[in-house]
XYZ file of C-alpha atoms in Angstrom:
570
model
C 22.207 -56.436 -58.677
C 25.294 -57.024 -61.503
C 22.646 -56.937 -63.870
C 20.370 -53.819 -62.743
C 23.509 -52.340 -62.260
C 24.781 -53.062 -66.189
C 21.395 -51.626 -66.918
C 19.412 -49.819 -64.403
C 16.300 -49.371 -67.156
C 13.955 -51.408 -69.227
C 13.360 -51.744 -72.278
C 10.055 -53.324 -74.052
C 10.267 -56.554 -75.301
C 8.859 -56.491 -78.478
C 7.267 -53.495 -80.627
C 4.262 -54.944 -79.623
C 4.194 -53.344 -76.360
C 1.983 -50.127 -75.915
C 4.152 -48.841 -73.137
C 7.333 -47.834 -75.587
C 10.373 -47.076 -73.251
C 11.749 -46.384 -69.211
C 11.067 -42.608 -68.608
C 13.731 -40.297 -70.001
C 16.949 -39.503 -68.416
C 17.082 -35.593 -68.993
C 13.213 -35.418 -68.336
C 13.540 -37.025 -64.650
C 16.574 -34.826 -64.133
C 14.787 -31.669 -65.074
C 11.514 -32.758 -63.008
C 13.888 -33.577 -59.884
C 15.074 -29.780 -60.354
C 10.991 -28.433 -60.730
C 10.340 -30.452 -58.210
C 13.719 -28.730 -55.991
C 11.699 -25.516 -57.066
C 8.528 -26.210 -55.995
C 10.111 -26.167 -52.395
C 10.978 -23.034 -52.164
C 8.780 -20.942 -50.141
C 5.620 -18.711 -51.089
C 3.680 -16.179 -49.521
C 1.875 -18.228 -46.720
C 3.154 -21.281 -45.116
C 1.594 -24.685 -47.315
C 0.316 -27.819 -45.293
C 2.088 -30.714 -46.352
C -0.849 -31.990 -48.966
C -0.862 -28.982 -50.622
C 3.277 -28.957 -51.038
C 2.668 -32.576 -52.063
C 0.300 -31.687 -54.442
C 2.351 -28.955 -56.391
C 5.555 -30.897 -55.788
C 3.588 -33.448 -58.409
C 2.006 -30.804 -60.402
C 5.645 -29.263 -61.202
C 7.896 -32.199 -61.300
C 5.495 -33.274 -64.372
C 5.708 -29.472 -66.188
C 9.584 -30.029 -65.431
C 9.571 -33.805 -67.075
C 6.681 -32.855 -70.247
C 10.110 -29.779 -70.735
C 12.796 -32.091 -70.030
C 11.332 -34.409 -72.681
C 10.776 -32.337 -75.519
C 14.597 -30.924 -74.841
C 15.345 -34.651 -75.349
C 13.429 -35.578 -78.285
C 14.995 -31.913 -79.936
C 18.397 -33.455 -79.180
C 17.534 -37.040 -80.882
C 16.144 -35.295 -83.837
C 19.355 -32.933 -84.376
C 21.989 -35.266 -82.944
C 20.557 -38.382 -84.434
C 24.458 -39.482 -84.846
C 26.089 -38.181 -82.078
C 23.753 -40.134 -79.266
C 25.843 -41.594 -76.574
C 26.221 -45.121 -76.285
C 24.307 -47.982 -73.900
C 27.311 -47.580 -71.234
C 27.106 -43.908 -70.692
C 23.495 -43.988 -70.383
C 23.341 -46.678 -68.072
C 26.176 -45.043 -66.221
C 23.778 -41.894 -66.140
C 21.273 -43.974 -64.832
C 22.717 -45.802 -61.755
C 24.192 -42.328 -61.044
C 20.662 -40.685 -61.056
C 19.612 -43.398 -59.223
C 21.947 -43.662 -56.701
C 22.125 -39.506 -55.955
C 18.290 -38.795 -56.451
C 17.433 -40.034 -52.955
C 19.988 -38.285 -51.220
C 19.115 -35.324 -53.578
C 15.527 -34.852 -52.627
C 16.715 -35.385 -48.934
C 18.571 -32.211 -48.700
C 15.986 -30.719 -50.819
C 13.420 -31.350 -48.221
C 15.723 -30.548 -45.219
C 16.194 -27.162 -46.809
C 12.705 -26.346 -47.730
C 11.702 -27.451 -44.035
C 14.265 -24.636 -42.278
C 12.887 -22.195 -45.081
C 9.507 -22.810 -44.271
C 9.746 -22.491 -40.501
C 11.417 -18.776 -41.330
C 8.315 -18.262 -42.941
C 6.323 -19.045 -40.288
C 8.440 -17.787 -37.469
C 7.629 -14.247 -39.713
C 4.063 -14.599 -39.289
C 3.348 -16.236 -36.463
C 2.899 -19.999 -36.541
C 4.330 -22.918 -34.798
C 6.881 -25.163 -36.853
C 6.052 -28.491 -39.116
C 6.155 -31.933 -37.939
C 9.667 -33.954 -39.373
C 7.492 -36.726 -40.971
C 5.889 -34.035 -42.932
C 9.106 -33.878 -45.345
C 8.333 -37.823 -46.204
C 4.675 -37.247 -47.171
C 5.834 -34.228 -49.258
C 8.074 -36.554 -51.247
C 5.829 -39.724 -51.344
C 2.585 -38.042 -53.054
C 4.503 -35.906 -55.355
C 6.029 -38.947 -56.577
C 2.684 -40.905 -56.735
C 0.910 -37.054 -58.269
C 3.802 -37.243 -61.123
C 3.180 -40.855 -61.920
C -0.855 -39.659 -62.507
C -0.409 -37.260 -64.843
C 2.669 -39.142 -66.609
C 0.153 -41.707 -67.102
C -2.313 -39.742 -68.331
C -0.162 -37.946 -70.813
C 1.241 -41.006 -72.004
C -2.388 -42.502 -72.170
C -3.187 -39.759 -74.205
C -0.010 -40.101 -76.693
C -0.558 -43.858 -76.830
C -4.250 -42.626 -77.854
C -2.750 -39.877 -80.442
C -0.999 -43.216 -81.771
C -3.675 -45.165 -82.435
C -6.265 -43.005 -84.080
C -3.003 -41.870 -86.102
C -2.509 -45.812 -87.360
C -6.252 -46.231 -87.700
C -6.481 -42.944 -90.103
C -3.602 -44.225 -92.196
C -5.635 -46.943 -93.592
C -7.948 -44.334 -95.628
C -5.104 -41.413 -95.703
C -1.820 -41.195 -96.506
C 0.353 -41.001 -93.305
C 1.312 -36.903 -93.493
C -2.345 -36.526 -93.346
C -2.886 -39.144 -90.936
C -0.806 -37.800 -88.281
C -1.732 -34.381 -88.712
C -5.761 -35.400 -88.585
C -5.030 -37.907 -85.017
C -3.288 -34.386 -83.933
C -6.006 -32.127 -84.630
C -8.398 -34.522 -83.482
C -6.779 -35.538 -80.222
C -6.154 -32.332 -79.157
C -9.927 -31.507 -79.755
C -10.606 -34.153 -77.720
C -8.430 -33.805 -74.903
C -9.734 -30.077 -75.087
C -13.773 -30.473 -75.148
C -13.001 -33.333 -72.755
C -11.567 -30.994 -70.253
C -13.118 -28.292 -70.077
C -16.757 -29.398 -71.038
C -16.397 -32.830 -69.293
C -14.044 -32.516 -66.438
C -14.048 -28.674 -65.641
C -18.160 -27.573 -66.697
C -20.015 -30.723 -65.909
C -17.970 -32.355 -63.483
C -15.689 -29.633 -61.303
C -17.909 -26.426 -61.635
C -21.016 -28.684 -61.830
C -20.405 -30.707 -58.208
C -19.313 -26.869 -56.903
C -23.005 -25.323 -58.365
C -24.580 -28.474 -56.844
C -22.861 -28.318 -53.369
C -22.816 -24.329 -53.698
C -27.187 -23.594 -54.201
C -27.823 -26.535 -51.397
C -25.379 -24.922 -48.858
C -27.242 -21.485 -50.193
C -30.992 -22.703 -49.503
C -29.487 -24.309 -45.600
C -29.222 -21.949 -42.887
C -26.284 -22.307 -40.376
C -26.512 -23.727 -36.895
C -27.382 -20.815 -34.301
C -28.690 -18.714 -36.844
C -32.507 -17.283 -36.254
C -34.960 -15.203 -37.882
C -34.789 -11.810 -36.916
C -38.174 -10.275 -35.245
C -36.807 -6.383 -35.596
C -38.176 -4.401 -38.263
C -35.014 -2.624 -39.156
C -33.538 -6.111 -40.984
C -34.485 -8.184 -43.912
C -35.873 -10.755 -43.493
C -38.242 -10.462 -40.681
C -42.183 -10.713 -40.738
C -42.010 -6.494 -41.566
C -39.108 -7.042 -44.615
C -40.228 -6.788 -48.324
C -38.195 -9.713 -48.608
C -38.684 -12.786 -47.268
C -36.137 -14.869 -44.858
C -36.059 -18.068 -47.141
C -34.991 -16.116 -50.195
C -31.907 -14.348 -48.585
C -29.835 -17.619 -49.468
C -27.363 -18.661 -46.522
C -24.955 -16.031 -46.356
C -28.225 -13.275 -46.023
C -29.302 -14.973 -43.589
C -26.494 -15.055 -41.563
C -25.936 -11.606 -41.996
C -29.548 -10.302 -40.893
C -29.670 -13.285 -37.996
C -26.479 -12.294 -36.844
C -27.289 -8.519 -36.093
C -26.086 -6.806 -32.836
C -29.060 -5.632 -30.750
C -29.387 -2.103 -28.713
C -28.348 -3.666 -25.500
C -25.310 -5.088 -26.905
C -23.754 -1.949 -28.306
C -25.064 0.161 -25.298
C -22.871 -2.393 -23.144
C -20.112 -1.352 -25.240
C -20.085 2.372 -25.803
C -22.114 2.870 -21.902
C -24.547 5.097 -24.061
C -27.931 4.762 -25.381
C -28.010 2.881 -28.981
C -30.394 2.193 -31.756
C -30.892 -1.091 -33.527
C -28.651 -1.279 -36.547
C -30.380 -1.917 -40.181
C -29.361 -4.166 -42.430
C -30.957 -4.783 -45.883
C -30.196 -8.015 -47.714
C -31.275 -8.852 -50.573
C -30.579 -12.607 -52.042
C -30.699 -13.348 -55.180
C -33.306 -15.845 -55.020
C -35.607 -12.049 -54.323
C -35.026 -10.691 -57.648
C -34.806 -11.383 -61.340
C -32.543 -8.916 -62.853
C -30.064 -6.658 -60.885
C -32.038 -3.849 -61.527
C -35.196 -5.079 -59.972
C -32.663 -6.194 -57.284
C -31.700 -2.133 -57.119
C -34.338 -0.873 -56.456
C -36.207 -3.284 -54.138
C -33.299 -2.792 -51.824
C -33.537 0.572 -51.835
C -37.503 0.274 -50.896
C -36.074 -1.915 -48.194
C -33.876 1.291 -46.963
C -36.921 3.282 -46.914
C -38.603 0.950 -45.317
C -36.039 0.672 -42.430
C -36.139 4.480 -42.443
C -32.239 3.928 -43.457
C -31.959 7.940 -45.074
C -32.526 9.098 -42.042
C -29.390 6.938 -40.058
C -26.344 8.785 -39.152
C -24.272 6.430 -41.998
C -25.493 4.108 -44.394
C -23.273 2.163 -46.117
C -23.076 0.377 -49.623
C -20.897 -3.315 -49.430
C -20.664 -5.759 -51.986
C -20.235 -9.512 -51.584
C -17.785 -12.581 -52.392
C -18.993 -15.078 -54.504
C -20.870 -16.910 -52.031
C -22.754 -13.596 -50.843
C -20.495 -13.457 -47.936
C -20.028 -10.134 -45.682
C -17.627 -9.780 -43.538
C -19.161 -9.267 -39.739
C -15.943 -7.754 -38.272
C -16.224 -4.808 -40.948
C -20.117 -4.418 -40.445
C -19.951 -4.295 -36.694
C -16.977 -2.066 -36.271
C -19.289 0.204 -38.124
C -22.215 -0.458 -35.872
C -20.336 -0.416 -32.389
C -18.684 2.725 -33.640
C -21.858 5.092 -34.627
C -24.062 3.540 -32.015
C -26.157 1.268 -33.735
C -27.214 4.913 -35.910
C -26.039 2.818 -39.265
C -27.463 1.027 -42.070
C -25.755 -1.312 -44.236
C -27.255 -2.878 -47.343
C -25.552 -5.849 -50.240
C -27.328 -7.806 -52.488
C -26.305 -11.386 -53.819
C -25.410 -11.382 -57.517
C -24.455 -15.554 -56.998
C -24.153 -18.642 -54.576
C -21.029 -19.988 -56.078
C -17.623 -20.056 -54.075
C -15.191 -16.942 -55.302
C -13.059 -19.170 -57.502
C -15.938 -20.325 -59.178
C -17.536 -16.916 -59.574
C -14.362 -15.611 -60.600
C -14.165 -18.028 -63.244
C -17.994 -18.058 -64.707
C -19.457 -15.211 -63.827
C -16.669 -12.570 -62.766
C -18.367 -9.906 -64.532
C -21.734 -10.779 -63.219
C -19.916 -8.762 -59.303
C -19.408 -5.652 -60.785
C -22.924 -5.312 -62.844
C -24.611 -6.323 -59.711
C -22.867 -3.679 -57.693
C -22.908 -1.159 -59.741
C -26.664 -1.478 -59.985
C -26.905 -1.196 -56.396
C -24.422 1.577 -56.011
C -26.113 3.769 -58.591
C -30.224 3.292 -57.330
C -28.520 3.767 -53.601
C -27.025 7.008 -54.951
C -29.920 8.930 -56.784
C -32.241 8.171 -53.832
C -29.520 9.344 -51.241
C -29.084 12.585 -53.594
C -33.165 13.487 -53.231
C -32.728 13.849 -49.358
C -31.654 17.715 -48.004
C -27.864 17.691 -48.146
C -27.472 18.847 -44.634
C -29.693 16.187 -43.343
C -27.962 12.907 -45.322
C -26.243 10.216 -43.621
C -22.906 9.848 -44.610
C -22.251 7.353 -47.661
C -19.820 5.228 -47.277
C -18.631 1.944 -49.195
C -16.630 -1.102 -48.450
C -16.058 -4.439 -49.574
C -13.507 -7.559 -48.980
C -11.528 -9.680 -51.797
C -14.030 -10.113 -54.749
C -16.100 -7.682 -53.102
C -13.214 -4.581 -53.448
C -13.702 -5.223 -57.667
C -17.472 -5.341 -57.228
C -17.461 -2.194 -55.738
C -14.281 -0.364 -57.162
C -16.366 -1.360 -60.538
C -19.401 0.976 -59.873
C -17.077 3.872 -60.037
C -15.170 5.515 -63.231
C -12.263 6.032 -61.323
C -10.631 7.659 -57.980
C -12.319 11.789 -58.755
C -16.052 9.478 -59.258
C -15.271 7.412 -55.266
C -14.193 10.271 -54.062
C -17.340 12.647 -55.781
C -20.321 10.518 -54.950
C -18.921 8.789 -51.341
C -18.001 10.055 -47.964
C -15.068 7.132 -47.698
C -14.151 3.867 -48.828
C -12.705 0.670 -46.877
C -11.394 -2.052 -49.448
C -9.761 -5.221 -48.071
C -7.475 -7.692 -50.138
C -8.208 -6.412 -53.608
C -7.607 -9.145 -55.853
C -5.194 -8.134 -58.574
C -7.817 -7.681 -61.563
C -9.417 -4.963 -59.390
C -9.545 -2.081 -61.822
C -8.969 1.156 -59.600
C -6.654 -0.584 -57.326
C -4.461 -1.489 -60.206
C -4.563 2.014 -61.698
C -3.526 3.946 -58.086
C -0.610 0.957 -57.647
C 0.786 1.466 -61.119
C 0.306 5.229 -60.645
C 2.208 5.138 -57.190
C 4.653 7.563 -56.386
C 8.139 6.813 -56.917
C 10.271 5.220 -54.271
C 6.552 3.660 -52.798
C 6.511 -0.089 -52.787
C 4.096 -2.184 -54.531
C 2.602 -3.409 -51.524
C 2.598 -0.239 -49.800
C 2.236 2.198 -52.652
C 1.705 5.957 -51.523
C -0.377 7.412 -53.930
C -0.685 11.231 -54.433
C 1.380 12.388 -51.039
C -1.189 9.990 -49.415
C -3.403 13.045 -49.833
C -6.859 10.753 -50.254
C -6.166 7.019 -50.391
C -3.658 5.120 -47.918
C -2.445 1.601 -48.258
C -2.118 -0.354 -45.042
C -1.314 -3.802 -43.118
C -0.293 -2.667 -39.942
C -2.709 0.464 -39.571
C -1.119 2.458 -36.525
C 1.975 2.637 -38.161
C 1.033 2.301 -41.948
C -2.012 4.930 -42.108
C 0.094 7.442 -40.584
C 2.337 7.423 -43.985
C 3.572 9.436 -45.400
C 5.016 11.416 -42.557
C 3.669 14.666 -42.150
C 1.387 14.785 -45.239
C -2.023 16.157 -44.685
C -5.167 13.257 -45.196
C -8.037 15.334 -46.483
C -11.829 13.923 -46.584
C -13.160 11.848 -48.171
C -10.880 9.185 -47.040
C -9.988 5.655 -48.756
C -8.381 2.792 -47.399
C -6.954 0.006 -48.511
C -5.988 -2.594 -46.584
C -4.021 -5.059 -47.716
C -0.831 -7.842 -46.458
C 2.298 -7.762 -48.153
C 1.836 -11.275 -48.008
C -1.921 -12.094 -49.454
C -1.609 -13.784 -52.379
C -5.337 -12.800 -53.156
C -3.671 -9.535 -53.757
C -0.936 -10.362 -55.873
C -2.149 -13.143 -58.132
C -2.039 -13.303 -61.303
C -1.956 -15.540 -65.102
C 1.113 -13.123 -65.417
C 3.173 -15.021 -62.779
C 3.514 -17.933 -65.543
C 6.263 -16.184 -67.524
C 6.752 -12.486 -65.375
C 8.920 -11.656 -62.492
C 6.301 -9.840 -60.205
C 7.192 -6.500 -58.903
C 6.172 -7.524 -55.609
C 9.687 -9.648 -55.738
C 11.307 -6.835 -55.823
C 13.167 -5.296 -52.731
C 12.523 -4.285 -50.431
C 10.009 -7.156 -49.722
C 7.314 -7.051 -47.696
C 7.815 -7.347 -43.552
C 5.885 -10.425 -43.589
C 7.649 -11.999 -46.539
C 11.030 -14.704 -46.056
C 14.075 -13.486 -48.379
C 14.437 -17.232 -49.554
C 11.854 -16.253 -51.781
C 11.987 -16.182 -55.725
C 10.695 -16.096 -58.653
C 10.736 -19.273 -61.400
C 8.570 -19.884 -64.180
C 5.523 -21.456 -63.931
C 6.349 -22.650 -60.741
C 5.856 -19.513 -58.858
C 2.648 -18.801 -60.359
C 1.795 -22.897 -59.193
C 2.738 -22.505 -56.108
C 0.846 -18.422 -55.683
C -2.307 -20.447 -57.021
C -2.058 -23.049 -53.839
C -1.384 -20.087 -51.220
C -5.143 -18.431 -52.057
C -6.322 -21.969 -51.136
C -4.539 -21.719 -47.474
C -4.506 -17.801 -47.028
C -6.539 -17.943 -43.820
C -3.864 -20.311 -42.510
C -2.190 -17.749 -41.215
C -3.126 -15.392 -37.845
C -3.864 -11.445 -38.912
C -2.169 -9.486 -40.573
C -0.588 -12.214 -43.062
C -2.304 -13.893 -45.783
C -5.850 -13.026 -46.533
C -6.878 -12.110 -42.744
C -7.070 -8.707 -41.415
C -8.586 -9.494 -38.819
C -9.622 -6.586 -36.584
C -8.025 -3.905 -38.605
C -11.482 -2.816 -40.385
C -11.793 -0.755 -36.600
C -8.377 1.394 -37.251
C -9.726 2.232 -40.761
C -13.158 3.177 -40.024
C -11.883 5.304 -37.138
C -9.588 7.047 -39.835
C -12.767 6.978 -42.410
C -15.574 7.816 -40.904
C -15.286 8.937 -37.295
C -17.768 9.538 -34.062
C -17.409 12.502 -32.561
C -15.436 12.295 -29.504
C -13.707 9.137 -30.796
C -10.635 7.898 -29.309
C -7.399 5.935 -29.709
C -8.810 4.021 -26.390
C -11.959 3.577 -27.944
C -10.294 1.692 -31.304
C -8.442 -0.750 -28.680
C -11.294 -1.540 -26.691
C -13.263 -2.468 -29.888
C -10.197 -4.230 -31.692
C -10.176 -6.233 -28.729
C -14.045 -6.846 -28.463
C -14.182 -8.072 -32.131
C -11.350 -10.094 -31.643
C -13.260 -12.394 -29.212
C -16.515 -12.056 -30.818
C -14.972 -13.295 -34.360
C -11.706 -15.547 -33.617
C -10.218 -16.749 -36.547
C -11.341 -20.033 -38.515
C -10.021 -22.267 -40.972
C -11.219 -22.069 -44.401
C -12.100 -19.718 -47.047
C -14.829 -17.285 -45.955
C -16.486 -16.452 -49.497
């Protein structure tokens, strides 16, 4: 103990050794502090993996920091280095604290994160949760230091190697060059193209060509998909066929509304039924006539996550509302999961869409203008840019639509970015009133929210947004990296903890983790809303004799029929 004690580090043997030295001093101390910032709290409550997880990821940003500061202050204070007493000193002391250190760390991130989820709803953590948290950061730090220092050991050698044909300037600048090529093809050909996105394309076009359990073949002519559809069940892909199997008959609106109803239509079509989105176009809207669609009281235009997911909450508070007098058609532009879409084909939503949205549009225009259905368009998370995307701005939704219902926009959504930005002053970011509220109104808790601003007039066509203050689908963003967000700002959002902050890097670490558990949380927090789609489209797109009774008694119904589930939707 004397001697660990006299010198609490090691130190290799002989130059020999490939593993050089004990980790640095000031780049443990500045990981222990990432790491104290990782544990700060987020949007959305984090499972204790996930915390563990970017615990790791940060505490090695702080340390890769922390030791270039220290190789900076070698290389300028060459002379001025303390001796081997003070730095063992350091050492035992670092030592000795760092355990009590990360125990009041934890402690306090624990009470913070049970404010957090006192504030939206969800029981507290487990106490052995806090160990966990500490024991695989520690063993996610060790990975990656020993991959970076596998990769500088690497660096070294090629370096040595080169310097028998090269002098050593151009030795070391070659091994650079040509280990950061490799360490660059290698991850994003190797590890991210062939290996990440290819097991998610692999596991993504066999859950596409399954069908889910409970899920049948629909025998009514009004959906796709059944022996009278121009397109056939097996190429709707798995999400299309949920959607058309899942369709509410007559009998189970008339229970609801006590009236006569029709049998909604709903045209799918997968992408497996087309070759390019404008085939795609306009055999969908052959499908419409088919289902005699033009002639429905509403027909509505949605686009799809990644996956080719609809939300059936949205779709059936549409359906319940008009009587089954509705149809609804999408079509699949890919199978991948959103953050796979997002990353490889983003652009691929909006072209998609906007083909749809503009062959739905001329053949809605030839019917009699007193005798159209109403147009109306909607979408959730990926879906809100697909469909914001098919529009040159606010004047061109509001000129060719009778409303618009767009949940969670993600951040790079083009038209919710421009009415945010645009908001008028003294508006919060994540309530932003645009224009006196006069067309478009921003809301997470619609009884209250839609009826902002106070006394303002809402004039037809109607759009809604509806999004949390605390979905950080909404507020993500590369930006986070080195930006203080504006949604930081106070006042913060209702369902957002005032312990939280903004740090570099970190915040946009730990923002990247809470779109992975944003269903985690009950609606209205994270990226559920769930029943609110029936407040909007009573504000969007009315029945006649409609009531505030008749919103509750469908909130409710939907409620039940959809409970809330684990994992991410699209």
């Amino acid at each position: 103990m004397l001697a660990v004690a006299r010198r609490p580090y090691w130190e290799r043997p002989h130059e020999s050794w490939l593993v050089r030295r004990w980790p640095d001093l000031t780049a443990s101390l500045v990981a222990t502090f990432f790491f104290w910032l990782s544990l700060t709290p987020s949007l959305v409550p984090r499972p204790w993996y996930y915390q563990g997880a970017i615990g790791g990821i940060t505490a090695a940003i702080g340390y890769g920091l922390g030791a270039l500061l220290s190789w900076l202050f070698r290389l300028v204070f060459r002379k001025r280095l303390p001796g081997e007493t003070v730095r063992a000193r350091a050492w035992l002391a670092y030592l000795l604290l760092v355990p009590w250190a990360v125990a009041v760390m934890l402690g306090q991130s624990a009470d913070m994160q049970r404010e957090l989820r006192e504030l939206q709803g969800l029981p507290p953590t487990l106490t052995w949760h806090s160990l966990m948290i500490a024991l695989m950061a520690l063993a996610m730090l060790a990975l990656l230091l020993v991959v970076a220092r596998t990769i500088r050991l690497g660096t070294g050698l090629l370096t040595r190697l080169l310097n028998r044909f090269v002098p050593w300037p151009v030795a070391v600048a070659l091994g650079l060059v040509m280990s950061t090529g490799i360490v660059v093809i290698g991850t994003r050909d190797v590890v991210w193209d062939r290996g990440i996105l290819g097991i998610a394309d692999r596991i993504a076009a066999a859950k596409d060509r399954s069908t889910d359990a409970g899920v049948m073949r629909p025998y009514s002519p009004q959906i796709s998909g059944s022996p009278d559809s121009l397109i056939h069940w097996d190429d709707l892909g798995n999400k299309g066929r949920t959607f058309a199997g899942s369709t509410l008959s007559s009998d189970e609106i008339s229970e609801f509304t006590g009236e006569p109803a029709l049998p909604p239509a709903r045209v799918y079509v997968g992408r497996a039924a087309y070759d390019d989105y404008a085939d795609g176009a306009e055999l969908a809207v052959r499908e419409l006539e088919r289902v005699g669609a033009f002639e429905r009281e509403v027909l509505a235009i949605t686009g799809t996550t990644g996956t080719g997911w609809v939300n059936p909450t949205t779709v059936e508070a549409l359906e319940y509302m008009h009587g089954g007098d509705t149809a609804v058609v999408t079509m699949q532009y890919s199978y991948l999961p959103s953050w796979a879409s997002f990353m490889v084909d983003r652009n691929e939503a909006g072209t998609a869409t906007e083909a749809l949205v503009d062959a739905v549009y001329a053949r809605w225009q030839q019917e009699p203008e007193d005798d159209r259905p109403k147009l109306l368009v909607f979408g959730e998370s990926l879906a809100v840019s697909a469909i914001e995307s098919a529009f040159d701005g606010l004047d061109d939704l509001l000129e060719r639509t009778d409303g618009a219902l767009l949940i969670g926009p993600p951040d790079f959504s083009p038209l919710h970015t421009e009415l945010t930005e645009r908001r008028d002053p003294g508006s919060p970011i994540w309530r932003p009133v645009y224009d006196s509220g006069r067309h478009v109104r921003f809301a997470q808790f619609p009884e209250v929210d839609l009826a902002e601003p106070e006394g303002q007039p809402w004039q037809y066509p109607r759009v809604i947004y509806l999004q949390n203050a605390s979905d950080p689908v909404v507020w993500w963003s590369p930006s986070l990296l080195f930006e203080r967000p504006e949604w930081l700002s106070e006042p913060l959002g209702p369902d957002v903890t005032t312990a939280i902050d903004w740090f570099p890097f970190v915040t946009f670490w730990q923002t990247t983790v809470d779109m992975a558990v944003s269903y985690g949380s009950p609606a209205p927090h994270g990226h559920r809303y769930g029943s609110n789609p029936v407040n909007a489209w009573a504000a969007i797109a009315p029945p006649d004799d409609w009531s505030e009774t008749d919103t509750e008694r469908l909130s409710w119904l939907l409620e039940i029929r959809h409970p809330p589930r684990h994992g991410w939707a699209g």
